Short mmCIF file of C-alpha atoms in Angstrom, two decimals:
data_model
loop_
_atom_site.label_atom_id
_atom_site.label_comp_id
_atom_site.label_asym_id
_atom_site.label_seq_id
_atom_site.Cartn_x
_atom_site.Cartn_y
_atom_site.Cartn_z
CA UNK A 1 -73.72 281.09 -161.67
CA UNK A 2 -70.56 282.98 -162.64
CA UNK A 3 -70.65 286.71 -163.33
CA UNK A 4 -70.17 286.05 -167.06
CA UNK A 5 -72.97 283.47 -167.16
CA UNK A 6 -75.27 285.87 -165.30
CA UNK A 7 -74.41 288.66 -167.73
CA UNK A 8 -75.37 286.48 -170.69
CA UNK A 9 -78.54 285.35 -168.93
CA UNK A 10 -79.56 288.95 -168.33
CA UNK A 11 -78.67 290.02 -171.87
CA UNK A 12 -80.77 287.23 -173.41
CA UNK A 13 -83.84 288.99 -171.94
CA UNK A 14 -82.92 292.30 -173.57
CA UNK A 15 -85.58 293.73 -175.92
CA UNK A 16 -84.72 293.53 -179.62
CA UNK A 17 -84.50 297.32 -179.99
CA UNK A 18 -81.90 297.45 -177.22
CA UNK A 19 -79.92 294.53 -178.63
CA UNK A 20 -79.83 296.33 -182.00
CA UNK A 21 -78.39 299.38 -180.26
CA UNK A 22 -75.79 297.13 -178.61
CA UNK A 23 -74.88 295.78 -182.06
CA UNK A 24 -74.30 299.25 -183.50
CA UNK A 25 -71.97 300.19 -180.64
CA UNK A 26 -69.96 296.97 -180.88
CA UNK A 27 -69.64 297.17 -184.67
CA UNK A 28 -68.33 300.73 -184.46
CA UNK A 29 -65.87 299.81 -181.73
CA UNK A 30 -64.57 296.87 -183.78
CA UNK A 31 -63.99 299.07 -186.82
CA UNK A 32 -61.78 301.31 -184.72
CA UNK A 33 -59.85 298.36 -183.30
CA UNK A 34 -59.22 297.12 -186.84
CA UNK A 35 -57.76 300.49 -187.82
CA UNK A 36 -55.46 300.40 -184.80
CA UNK A 37 -54.27 296.79 -184.75
CA UNK A 38 -55.09 295.26 -188.15
CA UNK A 39 -53.83 297.70 -190.79
CA UNK A 40 -53.19 295.15 -193.58
CA UNK A 41 -56.23 294.18 -195.68
CA UNK A 42 -55.69 291.73 -198.59
CA UNK A 43 -58.30 292.42 -201.27
CA UNK A 44 -59.39 288.81 -201.81
CA UNK A 45 -61.15 288.10 -198.50
CA UNK A 46 -62.55 289.56 -195.28
CA UNK A 47 -59.47 288.93 -193.10
CA UNK A 48 -57.25 291.74 -191.82
CA UNK A 49 -53.66 291.21 -190.66
CA UNK A 50 -51.49 292.80 -188.01
CA UNK A 51 -48.64 293.32 -190.47
CA UNK A 52 -47.23 292.05 -193.74
CA UNK A 53 -45.56 288.68 -193.62
CA UNK A 54 -41.75 288.43 -193.73
CA UNK A 55 -39.66 286.39 -196.18
CA UNK A 56 -38.03 284.32 -193.43
CA UNK A 57 -41.31 283.27 -191.82
CA UNK A 58 -42.36 279.62 -192.18
CA UNK A 59 -44.89 278.32 -194.70
CA UNK A 60 -46.42 275.93 -192.13
CA UNK A 61 -46.40 275.21 -188.42
CA UNK A 62 -48.45 275.27 -185.22
CA UNK A 63 -51.35 277.73 -185.54
CA UNK A 64 -53.17 279.13 -182.53
CA UNK A 65 -56.85 280.05 -182.70
CA UNK A 66 -58.46 282.30 -180.09
CA UNK A 67 -62.24 282.05 -180.04
CA UNK A 68 -64.83 284.54 -178.84
CA UNK A 69 -68.49 285.41 -179.03
CA UNK A 70 -69.42 288.62 -180.85
CA UNK A 71 -70.32 290.16 -177.48
CA UNK A 72 -66.86 289.60 -176.01
CA UNK A 73 -64.76 289.94 -179.16
CA UNK A 74 -63.81 293.61 -178.67
CA UNK A 75 -62.76 293.18 -175.03
CA UNK A 76 -60.78 290.03 -175.75
CA UNK A 77 -59.09 291.54 -178.79
CA UNK A 78 -58.13 294.66 -176.88
CA UNK A 79 -56.50 292.38 -174.30
CA UNK A 80 -54.64 290.21 -176.83
CA UNK A 81 -53.67 292.47 -179.75
CA UNK A 82 -51.16 294.78 -177.96
CA UNK A 83 -49.48 291.72 -176.44
CA UNK A 84 -49.07 290.00 -179.81
CA UNK A 85 -47.83 293.18 -181.46
CA UNK A 86 -45.24 293.61 -178.70
CA UNK A 87 -43.97 290.12 -179.62
CA UNK A 88 -44.01 290.95 -183.35
CA UNK A 89 -46.16 287.87 -184.01
CA UNK A 90 -48.27 287.82 -187.16
CA UNK A 91 -52.02 287.43 -186.54
CA UNK A 92 -55.32 288.01 -188.30
CA UNK A 93 -58.99 288.58 -187.46
CA UNK A 94 -62.13 289.37 -189.51
CA UNK A 95 -62.74 292.94 -190.58
CA UNK A 96 -66.29 292.98 -189.21
CA UNK A 97 -68.10 291.41 -186.27
CA UNK A 98 -70.78 290.44 -188.78
CA UNK A 99 -68.09 288.27 -190.40
CA UNK A 100 -67.34 286.76 -186.98
CA UNK A 101 -71.04 286.03 -186.55
CA UNK A 102 -71.01 284.15 -189.88
CA UNK A 103 -67.83 282.30 -188.88
CA UNK A 104 -69.38 281.20 -185.60
CA UNK A 105 -72.54 280.13 -187.42
CA UNK A 106 -70.64 277.55 -189.47
CA UNK A 107 -72.84 277.67 -192.59
CA UNK A 108 -71.34 280.20 -195.01
CA UNK A 109 -67.69 279.41 -194.26
CA UNK A 110 -68.07 275.80 -193.16
CA UNK A 111 -68.45 274.10 -189.81
CA UNK A 112 -64.72 273.62 -189.28
CA UNK A 113 -64.24 277.42 -189.22
CA UNK A 114 -66.48 277.92 -186.18
CA UNK A 115 -64.74 279.78 -183.36
CA UNK A 116 -61.72 280.93 -185.36
CA UNK A 117 -61.78 284.57 -184.32
CA UNK A 118 -58.05 285.34 -184.10
CA UNK A 119 -55.45 283.20 -185.87
CA UNK A 120 -51.88 283.51 -184.59
CA UNK A 121 -48.87 282.37 -186.64
CA UNK A 122 -45.89 281.59 -184.33
CA UNK A 123 -42.50 281.27 -186.02
CA UNK A 124 -41.40 278.16 -184.13
CA UNK A 125 -42.84 275.31 -182.12
CA UNK A 126 -41.21 276.65 -178.97
CA UNK A 127 -42.80 280.08 -179.52
CA UNK A 128 -46.20 278.44 -180.16
CA UNK A 129 -46.14 276.59 -176.83
CA UNK A 130 -45.03 279.72 -174.95
CA UNK A 131 -47.63 281.91 -176.65
CA UNK A 132 -50.41 279.41 -175.97
CA UNK A 133 -49.66 279.51 -172.26
CA UNK A 134 -49.49 283.31 -172.16
CA UNK A 135 -52.59 283.80 -174.31
CA UNK A 136 -54.52 281.37 -172.13
CA UNK A 137 -53.65 283.45 -169.06
CA UNK A 138 -54.70 286.66 -170.85
CA UNK A 139 -58.06 285.26 -171.97
CA UNK A 140 -59.08 282.79 -169.24
CA UNK A 141 -61.89 285.02 -167.95
CA UNK A 142 -63.60 285.03 -171.36
CA UNK A 143 -66.15 282.55 -172.71
CA UNK A 144 -64.64 280.10 -175.22
CA UNK A 145 -66.40 279.08 -178.41
CA UNK A 146 -65.43 275.51 -179.29
CA UNK A 147 -63.33 275.19 -182.47
CA UNK A 148 -64.25 271.94 -184.23
CA UNK A 149 -61.33 269.58 -185.00
CA UNK A 150 -58.81 271.78 -183.15
CA UNK A 151 -57.27 270.77 -179.83
CA UNK A 152 -58.20 272.97 -176.86
CA UNK A 153 -55.17 274.16 -174.90
CA UNK A 154 -56.87 273.53 -171.56
CA UNK A 155 -60.45 272.77 -170.53
CA UNK A 156 -62.52 276.00 -170.68
CA UNK A 157 -59.70 277.80 -172.52
CA UNK A 158 -60.30 280.22 -175.40
CA UNK A 159 -57.02 279.06 -176.97
CA UNK A 160 -57.02 276.22 -179.51
CA UNK A 161 -54.25 274.85 -181.69
CA UNK A 162 -53.53 272.75 -184.77
CA UNK A 163 -50.70 272.09 -187.21
CA UNK A 164 -51.22 273.32 -190.74
CA UNK A 165 -50.34 275.61 -193.61
CA UNK A 166 -49.60 279.29 -192.98
CA UNK A 167 -49.47 279.92 -196.74
CA UNK A 168 -51.61 277.62 -198.84
CA UNK A 169 -49.88 275.44 -201.40
CA UNK A 170 -52.23 273.47 -203.63
CA UNK A 171 -51.83 270.44 -205.86
CA UNK A 172 -54.06 267.81 -207.42
CA UNK A 173 -54.46 264.53 -205.60
CA UNK A 174 -54.72 261.08 -207.19
CA UNK A 175 -58.41 261.71 -207.95
CA UNK A 176 -57.70 264.98 -209.72
CA UNK A 177 -59.07 267.07 -206.86
CA UNK A 178 -57.16 270.21 -205.88
CA UNK A 179 -56.16 270.06 -202.19
CA UNK A 180 -54.07 272.08 -199.76
CA UNK A 181 -50.75 270.35 -199.00
CA UNK A 182 -48.03 270.57 -196.37
CA UNK A 183 -44.62 268.91 -196.06
CA UNK A 184 -44.18 265.94 -193.72
CA UNK A 185 -40.95 265.19 -191.84
CA UNK A 186 -39.47 263.55 -194.96
CA UNK A 187 -40.15 266.66 -197.03
CA UNK A 188 -42.91 265.01 -199.05
CA UNK A 189 -46.03 266.98 -199.91
CA UNK A 190 -49.10 265.44 -198.24
CA UNK A 191 -52.72 266.58 -198.12
CA UNK A 192 -53.56 268.72 -195.11
CA UNK A 193 -56.07 266.94 -192.89
CA UNK A 194 -58.52 269.59 -191.67
CA UNK A 195 -60.20 267.11 -189.34
CA UNK A 196 -57.06 266.17 -187.40
CA UNK A 197 -55.29 268.88 -185.42
CA UNK A 198 -52.07 266.90 -184.92
CA UNK A 199 -50.74 264.95 -187.94
CA UNK A 200 -49.83 261.32 -187.25
CA UNK A 201 -46.21 262.05 -188.09
CA UNK A 202 -45.86 264.74 -185.38
CA UNK A 203 -45.94 264.65 -181.59
CA UNK A 204 -48.10 267.16 -179.73
CA UNK A 205 -45.87 269.72 -177.95
CA UNK A 206 -48.84 270.99 -175.90
CA UNK A 207 -49.92 267.54 -174.69
CA UNK A 208 -48.14 267.23 -171.31
CA UNK A 209 -50.14 270.04 -169.69
CA UNK A 210 -53.49 269.10 -171.20
CA UNK A 211 -53.07 265.39 -170.45
CA UNK A 212 -52.32 266.14 -166.81
CA UNK A 213 -55.53 268.17 -166.50
CA UNK A 214 -57.61 265.56 -168.32
CA UNK A 215 -56.46 262.75 -166.02
CA UNK A 216 -57.67 264.63 -162.93
CA UNK A 217 -61.06 265.54 -164.38
CA UNK A 218 -64.09 263.85 -162.81
CA UNK A 219 -66.12 261.72 -165.24
CA UNK A 220 -69.70 262.93 -165.65
CA UNK A 221 -72.86 260.92 -166.35
CA UNK A 222 -73.71 261.33 -170.01
CA UNK A 223 -76.89 259.90 -171.57
CA UNK A 224 -75.18 260.16 -174.96
CA UNK A 225 -72.88 257.36 -173.81
CA UNK A 226 -75.64 255.20 -172.36
CA UNK A 227 -79.28 255.85 -173.31
CA UNK A 228 -78.81 257.42 -176.75
CA UNK A 229 -76.36 256.08 -179.32
CA UNK A 230 -75.79 258.65 -182.05
CA UNK A 231 -74.88 257.14 -185.42
CA UNK A 232 -75.40 259.98 -187.92
CA UNK A 233 -75.13 263.76 -187.95
CA UNK A 234 -78.03 265.26 -189.93
CA UNK A 235 -76.93 268.88 -189.52
CA UNK A 236 -73.97 270.48 -187.79
CA UNK A 237 -73.42 274.18 -187.19
CA UNK A 238 -72.26 276.59 -184.53
CA UNK A 239 -75.42 276.60 -182.41
CA UNK A 240 -75.50 272.81 -182.24
CA UNK A 241 -76.13 269.63 -184.14
CA UNK A 242 -79.09 267.44 -185.05
CA UNK A 243 -78.36 263.72 -184.87
CA UNK A 244 -80.09 260.47 -185.68
CA UNK A 245 -79.74 258.03 -182.81
CA UNK A 246 -81.02 254.84 -181.21
CA UNK A 247 -82.97 255.21 -177.99
CA UNK A 248 -82.17 252.26 -175.69
CA UNK A 249 -84.62 253.37 -173.02
CA UNK A 250 -87.33 251.78 -175.18
CA UNK A 251 -87.83 248.04 -175.65
CA UNK A 252 -87.10 247.31 -178.42
CA UNK A 253 -84.74 250.24 -179.10
CA UNK A 254 -86.24 252.90 -181.39
CA UNK A 255 -84.91 255.47 -183.80
CA UNK A 256 -84.95 259.02 -182.45
CA UNK A 257 -83.61 262.50 -183.07
CA UNK A 258 -81.21 264.07 -180.58
CA UNK A 259 -80.98 267.82 -180.95
CA UNK A 260 -78.06 269.67 -179.37
CA UNK A 261 -78.13 273.29 -178.24
CA UNK A 262 -74.61 274.51 -177.51
CA UNK A 263 -74.06 276.96 -174.71
CA UNK A 264 -72.55 280.12 -176.28
CA UNK A 265 -73.03 278.61 -179.74
CA UNK A 266 -73.85 281.32 -182.31
CA UNK A 267 -74.43 283.97 -179.65
CA UNK A 268 -76.40 286.83 -181.16
CA UNK A 269 -76.57 290.45 -180.05
CA UNK A 270 -79.44 289.70 -177.70
CA UNK A 271 -77.30 287.10 -175.89
CA UNK A 272 -79.32 284.17 -177.23
CA UNK A 273 -77.45 280.99 -178.03
CA UNK A 274 -78.01 277.43 -179.19
CA UNK A 275 -78.83 276.28 -175.67
CA UNK A 276 -81.71 278.77 -175.44
CA UNK A 277 -83.14 277.71 -178.80
CA UNK A 278 -83.26 273.96 -178.13
CA UNK A 279 -84.51 274.50 -174.59
CA UNK A 280 -87.31 276.60 -176.08
CA UNK A 281 -88.14 273.85 -178.57
CA UNK A 282 -88.40 271.35 -175.71
CA UNK A 283 -90.86 273.62 -173.90
CA UNK A 284 -92.90 274.27 -177.05
CA UNK A 285 -93.12 270.62 -178.10
CA UNK A 286 -94.02 269.58 -174.57
CA UNK A 287 -96.96 271.99 -174.69
CA UNK A 288 -97.99 271.33 -178.31
CA UNK A 289 -97.84 267.55 -177.90
CA UNK A 290 -100.98 267.64 -175.80
CA UNK A 291 -103.04 269.28 -178.57
CA UNK A 292 -101.26 268.82 -181.93
CA UNK A 293 -101.14 265.29 -183.24
CA UNK A 294 -98.48 265.81 -185.92
CA UNK A 295 -95.63 267.46 -183.98
CA UNK A 296 -92.72 265.21 -182.93
CA UNK A 297 -93.16 263.46 -179.59
CA UNK A 298 -90.73 264.45 -176.84
CA UNK A 299 -88.86 261.55 -175.23
CA UNK A 300 -86.58 263.41 -172.80
CA UNK A 301 -84.23 266.34 -172.29
CA UNK A 302 -80.92 266.55 -170.46
CA UNK A 303 -77.84 268.69 -170.03
CA UNK A 304 -74.29 267.50 -170.45
CA UNK A 305 -70.98 269.33 -170.87
CA UNK A 306 -72.93 272.58 -170.46
CA UNK A 307 -75.12 271.95 -173.53
CA UNK A 308 -78.86 271.25 -173.73
CA UNK A 309 -80.14 268.12 -175.48
CA UNK A 310 -83.62 267.22 -176.65
CA UNK A 311 -84.45 263.62 -177.56
CA UNK A 312 -87.58 263.30 -179.67
CA UNK A 313 -89.42 261.17 -182.19
CA UNK A 314 -87.74 260.52 -185.53
CA UNK A 315 -90.23 261.55 -188.22
CA UNK A 316 -89.56 259.29 -191.18
CA UNK A 317 -89.71 260.73 -194.68
CA UNK A 318 -88.27 263.56 -196.81
CA UNK A 319 -88.95 267.25 -196.39
CA UNK A 320 -90.74 269.21 -199.10
CA UNK A 321 -87.62 271.18 -199.98
CA UNK A 322 -85.61 267.99 -200.57
CA UNK A 323 -88.42 266.60 -202.74
CA UNK A 324 -88.82 269.84 -204.70
CA UNK A 325 -85.18 270.77 -205.34
CA UNK A 326 -84.10 267.99 -207.76
CA UNK A 327 -87.35 267.89 -209.74
CA UNK A 328 -87.27 268.79 -213.42
CA UNK A 329 -91.05 269.21 -213.41
CA UNK A 330 -93.09 270.83 -210.69
CA UNK A 331 -95.69 268.98 -208.65
CA UNK A 332 -99.22 268.90 -210.04
CA UNK A 333 -101.44 271.76 -208.92
CA UNK A 334 -103.86 269.29 -207.35
CA UNK A 335 -101.07 267.73 -205.24
CA UNK A 336 -99.93 271.19 -204.12
CA UNK A 337 -103.47 272.10 -203.06
CA UNK A 338 -103.72 268.87 -201.05
CA UNK A 339 -100.50 269.75 -199.25
CA UNK A 340 -101.68 273.34 -198.74
CA UNK A 341 -104.82 271.99 -197.04
CA UNK A 342 -102.64 269.92 -194.71
CA UNK A 343 -100.39 272.88 -193.90
CA UNK A 344 -103.44 275.00 -193.09
CA UNK A 345 -104.60 272.26 -190.70
CA UNK A 346 -101.17 272.14 -189.04
CA UNK A 347 -101.06 275.93 -188.57
CA UNK A 348 -104.64 275.94 -187.27
CA UNK A 349 -103.78 273.34 -184.60
CA UNK A 350 -100.66 275.26 -183.55
CA UNK A 351 -102.61 278.52 -183.27
CA UNK A 352 -105.49 276.86 -181.41
CA UNK A 353 -102.94 275.47 -178.94
CA UNK A 354 -101.83 279.06 -178.29
CA UNK A 355 -98.56 279.19 -180.24
CA UNK A 356 -96.98 280.83 -183.29
CA UNK A 357 -94.81 278.40 -185.27
CA UNK A 358 -92.59 281.15 -186.71
CA UNK A 359 -90.68 278.78 -188.99
CA UNK A 360 -93.08 277.40 -191.59
CA UNK A 361 -91.04 276.45 -194.67
CA UNK A 362 -90.63 273.43 -196.98
CA UNK A 363 -87.54 272.17 -195.13
CA UNK A 364 -89.64 271.89 -191.95
CA UNK A 365 -92.48 269.91 -193.51
CA UNK A 366 -91.82 266.16 -193.73
CA UNK A 367 -93.68 264.04 -196.29
CA UNK A 368 -94.09 260.69 -194.52
CA UNK A 369 -94.18 257.29 -196.29
CA UNK A 370 -97.97 257.54 -195.91
CA UNK A 371 -97.86 260.79 -197.97
CA UNK A 372 -98.92 262.94 -194.99
CA UNK A 373 -97.23 266.16 -193.87
CA UNK A 374 -95.75 266.55 -190.40
CA UNK A 375 -94.10 269.71 -189.04
CA UNK A 376 -90.67 269.83 -187.40
CA UNK A 377 -88.36 272.47 -185.90
CA UNK A 378 -89.98 274.66 -183.24
CA UNK A 379 -86.91 276.49 -181.91
CA UNK A 380 -88.40 279.87 -182.86
CA UNK A 381 -91.98 279.27 -181.72
CA UNK A 382 -93.52 281.55 -179.11
CA UNK A 383 -96.83 282.09 -177.26
CA UNK A 384 -99.50 283.64 -179.42
CA UNK A 385 -100.15 286.71 -177.24
CA UNK A 386 -96.47 287.57 -176.76
CA UNK A 387 -93.72 288.95 -178.98
CA UNK A 388 -91.14 286.65 -180.59
CA UNK A 389 -88.57 285.35 -178.13
CA UNK A 390 -85.73 284.97 -180.61
CA UNK A 391 -84.44 287.05 -183.50
CA UNK A 392 -83.65 284.01 -185.64
CA UNK A 393 -85.56 284.06 -188.91
CA UNK A 394 -85.43 282.51 -192.37
CA UNK A 395 -85.69 285.80 -194.22
CA UNK A 396 -87.27 284.38 -197.39
CA UNK A 397 -90.22 283.12 -195.34
CA UNK A 398 -90.59 286.13 -193.06
CA UNK A 399 -92.29 289.36 -194.05
CA UNK A 400 -91.17 290.89 -190.76
CA UNK A 401 -87.50 289.90 -190.96
CA UNK A 402 -86.67 293.38 -189.67
CA UNK A 403 -89.68 293.63 -187.38
CA UNK A 404 -89.39 291.42 -184.34
CA UNK A 405 -92.95 291.83 -183.13
CA UNK A 406 -94.65 289.06 -185.06
CA UNK A 407 -98.05 287.40 -184.79
CA UNK A 408 -100.27 284.97 -186.70
CA UNK A 409 -99.55 287.03 -189.80
CA UNK A 410 -95.98 285.73 -189.90
CA UNK A 411 -97.21 282.14 -190.11
CA UNK A 412 -99.72 283.11 -192.80
CA UNK A 413 -97.09 284.94 -194.85
CA UNK A 414 -94.69 281.98 -194.59
CA UNK A 415 -97.57 279.69 -195.61
CA UNK A 416 -98.15 281.87 -198.68
CA UNK A 417 -94.45 281.72 -199.61
CA UNK A 418 -94.50 277.91 -199.32
CA UNK A 419 -97.47 277.57 -201.71
CA UNK A 420 -95.94 280.13 -204.11
CA UNK A 421 -92.66 278.16 -204.11
CA UNK A 422 -94.40 274.84 -204.75
CA UNK A 423 -96.46 276.32 -207.57
CA UNK A 424 -93.74 278.31 -209.33
CA UNK A 425 -90.45 276.71 -208.29
CA UNK A 426 -89.26 280.15 -207.15
CA UNK A 427 -89.02 281.90 -203.83
CA UNK A 428 -91.35 284.87 -203.52
CA UNK A 429 -89.53 288.22 -203.63
CA UNK A 430 -91.29 290.74 -201.43
CA UNK A 431 -89.52 293.75 -203.02
CA UNK A 432 -89.95 292.60 -206.64
CA UNK A 433 -93.01 290.32 -206.71
CA UNK A 434 -93.95 288.32 -209.79
CA UNK A 435 -97.56 287.25 -210.16
CA UNK A 436 -98.22 283.50 -210.07
CA UNK A 437 -100.12 283.65 -213.39
CA UNK A 438 -96.94 284.82 -215.18
CA UNK A 439 -94.97 281.83 -213.90
CA UNK A 440 -97.72 279.19 -214.00
CA UNK A 441 -100.72 280.34 -216.07
CA UNK A 442 -102.86 277.26 -215.40
CA UNK A 443 -103.28 278.07 -211.70
CA UNK A 444 -106.93 278.96 -211.08
CA UNK A 445 -107.87 282.53 -210.22
CA UNK A 446 -109.37 281.32 -206.93
CA UNK A 447 -106.08 279.69 -205.82
CA UNK A 448 -104.08 282.72 -206.96
CA UNK A 449 -106.26 284.97 -204.80
CA UNK A 450 -105.79 282.78 -201.73
CA UNK A 451 -102.00 282.87 -202.09
CA UNK A 452 -101.92 286.59 -202.90
CA UNK A 453 -104.01 287.38 -199.83
CA UNK A 454 -101.54 285.46 -197.69
CA UNK A 455 -98.57 287.25 -199.25
CA UNK A 456 -99.90 290.78 -199.61
CA UNK A 457 -102.44 291.13 -196.81
CA UNK A 458 -101.10 288.78 -194.14
CA UNK A 459 -100.37 291.66 -191.75
CA UNK A 460 -104.06 292.60 -191.77
CA UNK A 461 -105.54 289.18 -192.36
CA UNK A 462 -108.72 288.52 -190.40
CA UNK A 463 -109.22 284.91 -191.44
CA UNK A 464 -108.19 282.01 -189.27
CA UNK A 465 -106.20 279.05 -190.61
CA UNK A 466 -109.29 276.83 -190.60
CA UNK A 467 -111.09 279.31 -192.88
CA UNK A 468 -108.10 279.32 -195.24
CA UNK A 469 -108.28 275.53 -195.24
CA UNK A 470 -111.96 275.64 -196.17
CA UNK A 471 -111.19 277.93 -199.12
CA UNK A 472 -108.47 275.54 -200.30
CA UNK A 473 -110.85 272.57 -199.98
CA UNK A 474 -113.29 274.43 -202.23
CA UNK A 475 -110.52 274.86 -204.81
CA UNK A 476 -109.76 271.13 -204.63
CA UNK A 477 -113.44 270.22 -204.99
CA UNK A 478 -113.69 272.44 -208.08
CA UNK A 479 -110.61 270.84 -209.63
CA UNK A 480 -111.90 267.34 -208.92
CA UNK A 481 -115.34 268.09 -210.36
CA UNK A 482 -113.89 269.53 -213.57
CA UNK A 483 -111.38 266.70 -214.09
#
């Protein structure tokens, strides 16, 4: 284990209170670095620049991206910024490390932005090649974050490159869609391809060095090339992807889900990354599978290219969020109560097995073709008598989003939010709550009280999930008798 890997391993065991203190120090340090090296702040976005652009500088060319985790960003930037300023090269970086965290997440700004910490704008192709080599030498001791659709300068390098616009020029394409355009070698305006680093009409000036390295690399055994054939990406973000695949270890081959946890993907202040999350899910599902019938079955796990992969059962159906979102009319109250009874059963089984789910929400509840509910996504789960392992939370479904010492109450609160959402079509707002009866008057007083107890008193709740289920079954019996 390298010194850097060991440092991250040690940091991932840091208590949340300490990791929060680390965050404050790093955020303050970054603000000072911005004042020193990034004085130009355009008002329209969160980027800061090293200087104003010059009239003679090109509108397009080879861009260099230098990636970094939020934990190494300050050190790397302090290494790179004075060098770039000495060369009078224009570059930019985000004004806050919180912005970098969102970039590396890949949700708010898009997956293709992951890893783009520093963007460097060389004036010529020759300068780009020279700078790439020098920046690689300056940053080779740092951990790279992979930049999707860019070319990596060398294996394990923090330097990536692509050809594209320096200043965006937009026009409408043949379908009437506004796109960013660049000039090809003939001077014609063509749409910029964000998914191809090197346009077909250009040769790659960096290729000789990278090709030489690639040819000497030893091939590694990869189950993704043999046992599991991925054919669709379900989700893709900085911490990893979730893919639908065919499992050829079974006869006949079966559908499965392959979940990827990227090493150093979406590193948070505690040092946790995508690898840790998916590895945790493997451990949780392996334990829960012995006692909880509905959780996805684990097929295997493996590591390749430094990332952790979990192959598991494909649960057919649509999640509750996907079913709820496009509806013009809400589900019937009786149907919602039936689902609530099933969710209570699921939570009861998880708790009886000794775990906290810690991620109960409509998107993680699959309605199968047989109209049954099955739970998915156990990255955040943790043993019932311990504190939460990870500070990853869906805030709308977590009463303790700022309190990392959770318990059964977190599952109960999330359960309450799910029922509230299904009944009202709105997410529950903890700071400005609206009573269910104001949004859906026909909900019985008994059902309202069950949900309100989960939402308001979940931190002190003494009931177990099975008792909540019994109360919901009484509500259903009453509705059926009065129908």
